[in-house]
Amino acid sequence: MTNQYINLTYEKNLAIIEIDNAPANALSTAVLESLSNVLKEVNQNENVHAVILTGKGKFFVAGADIKEFIPNMGDKEAGRKMSQAGQSVCDDIESMKKPVIAAINGLALGGGLEIALACHIRLISETAEVGLPELKLGLLPSFGGTQRLTKIVGLAEAMDIILSSKQLTAKETKELKITKEIVPKDQLLIRAKELATTYTENKSFESVTRVVEALVSGYNSNINEGLKIENEKFAELFLTNDAKEGVEAFNEKRVASFKHS
């Protein structure tokens, strides 16, 4: 399926979202709108248990579409709306109640890296590079980059990355724990699918969605709020058929047969 700049394909219980806006997959207003629509569709599809987000061609996403900025210079509200549109899409990704894996196949700059930072897990091609170069334009990362990067790498490293506007190699992203793994480019999607299968196969979708929600909610709140969410999600699972089946299967020393209910 194609939704204007976004290619969406399904493989079993996996959705693959590919940003397709040649030549560099820039995040224009239209691309963000299409991505938002596809994310909502995928999130509502109960047959989808995991999501992979990647870019078509040589780029993951080279950044926002800077051409759209030019006529809006001098308009504070226009700037606010542009930032909010990007933040909204990144929030949609992060709040997805199923694992979202970014397969960073090429250059991911500015909004591109911010999209990747909103994903739950990040893999990177060995030749890809990432960065937040907004200060070179007299701007700053505004799709959540100042906040999510800081939580991942710490304040000092985030300051260094953003203030220097430098591009990080795949090796550097791994060392900073921005990415989980470095993968040869021709194996990137294959590895992402393997991970997605590991996270969801032979597991109840009821428990997968709740653990993703608990992890993300706790990550974005304090420990006390996180513990309350964890407690509530655990209690909810006691009402599911899958939890009953899983406990009984364990007791009977057999493999559980989950029905995702």
PDB file of N, CA, C and O in Angstrom, residues 5 21 26-32 64-73 78-79 82 85 143:
ATOM      1  N   TYR A   5       3.931   9.284  -0.260  1.00  0.00           N
ATOM      2  CA  TYR A   5       5.276   9.379   0.311  1.00  0.00           C
ATOM      3  C   TYR A   5       5.579   8.296   1.344  1.00  0.00           C
ATOM      4  O   TYR A   5       6.690   8.259   1.859  1.00  0.00           O
ATOM      5  N   ASN A  21      10.313   9.788  -0.219  1.00  0.00           N
ATOM      6  CA  ASN A  21      10.178  11.140  -0.777  1.00  0.00           C
ATOM      7  C   ASN A  21      11.519  11.528  -1.387  1.00  0.00           C
ATOM      8  O   ASN A  21      12.328  12.220  -0.778  1.00  0.00           O
ATOM      9  N   ALA A  26      12.991  13.983   2.633  1.00  0.00           N
ATOM     10  CA  ALA A  26      12.797  15.131   3.516  1.00  0.00           C
ATOM     11  C   ALA A  26      11.386  15.135   4.089  1.00  0.00           C
ATOM     12  O   ALA A  26      10.419  14.713   3.443  1.00  0.00           O
ATOM     13  N   LEU A  27      11.281  15.627   5.319  1.00  0.00           N
ATOM     14  CA  LEU A  27       9.999  15.627   6.035  1.00  0.00           C
ATOM     15  C   LEU A  27       9.227  16.909   5.730  1.00  0.00           C
ATOM     16  O   LEU A  27       9.174  17.840   6.539  1.00  0.00           O
ATOM     17  N   SER A  28       8.600  16.939   4.578  1.00  0.00           N
ATOM     18  CA  SER A  28       7.720  18.059   4.248  1.00  0.00           C
ATOM     19  C   SER A  28       6.434  17.923   5.052  1.00  0.00           C
ATOM     20  O   SER A  28       6.188  16.897   5.697  1.00  0.00           O
ATOM     21  N   THR A  29       5.600  18.943   5.013  1.00  0.00           N
ATOM     22  CA  THR A  29       4.303  18.887   5.689  1.00  0.00           C
ATOM     23  C   THR A  29       3.490  17.702   5.183  1.00  0.00           C
ATOM     24  O   THR A  29       2.870  16.975   5.966  1.00  0.00           O
ATOM     25  N   ALA A  30       3.522  17.475   3.877  1.00  0.00           N
ATOM     26  CA  ALA A  30       2.760  16.368   3.288  1.00  0.00           C
ATOM     27  C   ALA A  30       3.295  15.017   3.758  1.00  0.00           C
ATOM     28  O   ALA A  30       2.523  14.090   4.019  1.00  0.00           O
ATOM     29  N   VAL A  31       4.607  14.885   3.871  1.00  0.00           N
ATOM     30  CA  VAL A  31       5.206  13.628   4.343  1.00  0.00           C
ATOM     31  C   VAL A  31       4.797  13.374   5.791  1.00  0.00           C
ATOM     32  O   VAL A  31       4.419  12.254   6.151  1.00  0.00           O
ATOM     33  N   LEU A  32       4.879  14.401   6.620  1.00  0.00           N
ATOM     34  CA  LEU A  32       4.487  14.244   8.025  1.00  0.00           C
ATOM     35  C   LEU A  32       3.017  13.847   8.151  1.00  0.00           C
ATOM     36  O   LEU A  32       2.661  12.996   8.971  1.00  0.00           O
ATOM     37  N   ALA A  64      14.118  17.927   7.829  1.00  0.00           N
ATOM     38  CA  ALA A  64      12.891  18.619   7.433  1.00  0.00           C
ATOM     39  C   ALA A  64      13.075  19.231   6.042  1.00  0.00           C
ATOM     40  O   ALA A  64      14.198  19.371   5.556  1.00  0.00           O
ATOM     41  N   ASP A  65      11.963  19.584   5.412  1.00  0.00           N
ATOM     42  CA  ASP A  65      12.023  20.240   4.104  1.00  0.00           C
ATOM     43  C   ASP A  65      12.245  21.731   4.333  1.00  0.00           C
ATOM     44  O   ASP A  65      11.310  22.491   4.591  1.00  0.00           O
ATOM     45  N   ILE A  66      13.502  22.165   4.251  1.00  0.00           N
ATOM     46  CA  ILE A  66      13.881  23.540   4.587  1.00  0.00           C
ATOM     47  C   ILE A  66      13.218  24.558   3.665  1.00  0.00           C
ATOM     48  O   ILE A  66      12.969  25.710   4.063  1.00  0.00           O
ATOM     49  N   LYS A  67      12.878  24.144   2.449  1.00  0.00           N
ATOM     50  CA  LYS A  67      12.221  25.077   1.517  1.00  0.00           C
ATOM     51  C   LYS A  67      10.917  25.611   2.103  1.00  0.00           C
ATOM     52  O   LYS A  67      10.511  26.740   1.815  1.00  0.00           O
ATOM     53  N   GLU A  68      10.261  24.796   2.926  1.00  0.00           N
ATOM     54  CA  GLU A  68       8.998  25.232   3.522  1.00  0.00           C
ATOM     55  C   GLU A  68       9.206  26.281   4.615  1.00  0.00           C
ATOM     56  O   GLU A  68       8.270  26.986   4.993  1.00  0.00           O
ATOM     57  N   PHE A  69      10.416  26.368   5.138  1.00  0.00           N
ATOM     58  CA  PHE A  69      10.697  27.338   6.196  1.00  0.00           C
ATOM     59  C   PHE A  69      10.743  28.774   5.665  1.00  0.00           C
ATOM     60  O   PHE A  69      10.334  29.715   6.345  1.00  0.00           O
ATOM     61  N   ILE A  70      11.273  28.918   4.443  1.00  0.00           N
ATOM     62  CA  ILE A  70      11.611  30.247   3.917  1.00  0.00           C
ATOM     63  C   ILE A  70      10.426  31.222   3.945  1.00  0.00           C
ATOM     64  O   ILE A  70      10.550  32.335   4.479  1.00  0.00           O
ATOM     65  N   PRO A  71       9.245  30.847   3.420  1.00  0.00           N
ATOM     66  CA  PRO A  71       8.143  31.830   3.424  1.00  0.00           C
ATOM     67  C   PRO A  71       7.563  32.089   4.814  1.00  0.00           C
ATOM     68  O   PRO A  71       6.762  33.011   4.985  1.00  0.00           O
ATOM     69  N   ASN A  72       7.971  31.288   5.793  1.00  0.00           N
ATOM     70  CA  ASN A  72       7.412  31.434   7.137  1.00  0.00           C
ATOM     71  C   ASN A  72       8.339  32.136   8.120  1.00  0.00           C
ATOM     72  O   ASN A  72       7.988  32.317   9.292  1.00  0.00           O
ATOM     73  N   MET A  73       9.521  32.524   7.657  1.00  0.00           N
ATOM     74  CA  MET A  73      10.420  33.260   8.524  1.00  0.00           C
ATOM     75  C   MET A  73       9.757  34.575   8.949  1.00  0.00           C
ATOM     76  O   MET A  73       9.162  35.271   8.128  1.00  0.00           O
ATOM     77  N   ALA A  78       3.764  30.217  12.846  1.00  0.00           N
ATOM     78  CA  ALA A  78       4.078  29.230  11.814  1.00  0.00           C
ATOM     79  C   ALA A  78       5.189  28.312  12.295  1.00  0.00           C
ATOM     80  O   ALA A  78       5.139  27.093  12.100  1.00  0.00           O
ATOM     81  N   GLY A  79       6.196  28.890  12.952  1.00  0.00           N
ATOM     82  CA  GLY A  79       7.280  28.086  13.516  1.00  0.00           C
ATOM     83  C   GLY A  79       6.763  27.135  14.574  1.00  0.00           C
ATOM     84  O   GLY A  79       7.155  25.971  14.632  1.00  0.00           O
ATOM     85  N   MET A  82       4.965  24.210  12.896  1.00  0.00           N
ATOM     86  CA  MET A  82       5.897  23.267  12.268  1.00  0.00           C
ATOM     87  C   MET A  82       6.508  22.345  13.317  1.00  0.00           C
ATOM     88  O   MET A  82       6.605  21.134  13.118  1.00  0.00           O
ATOM     89  N   ALA A  85       3.871  19.867  14.610  1.00  0.00           N
ATOM     90  CA  ALA A  85       3.562  18.793  13.650  1.00  0.00           C
ATOM     91  C   ALA A  85       4.591  17.675  13.747  1.00  0.00           C
ATOM     92  O   ALA A  85       4.243  16.490  13.749  1.00  0.00           O
ATOM     93  N   PHE A 143      11.649  18.586  16.986  1.00  0.00           N
ATOM     94  CA  PHE A 143      10.707  17.471  16.916  1.00  0.00           C
ATOM     95  C   PHE A 143      10.886  16.554  18.129  1.00  0.00           C
ATOM     96  O   PHE A 143      10.495  15.393  18.097  1.00  0.00           O
TER      97      PHE A 143
END
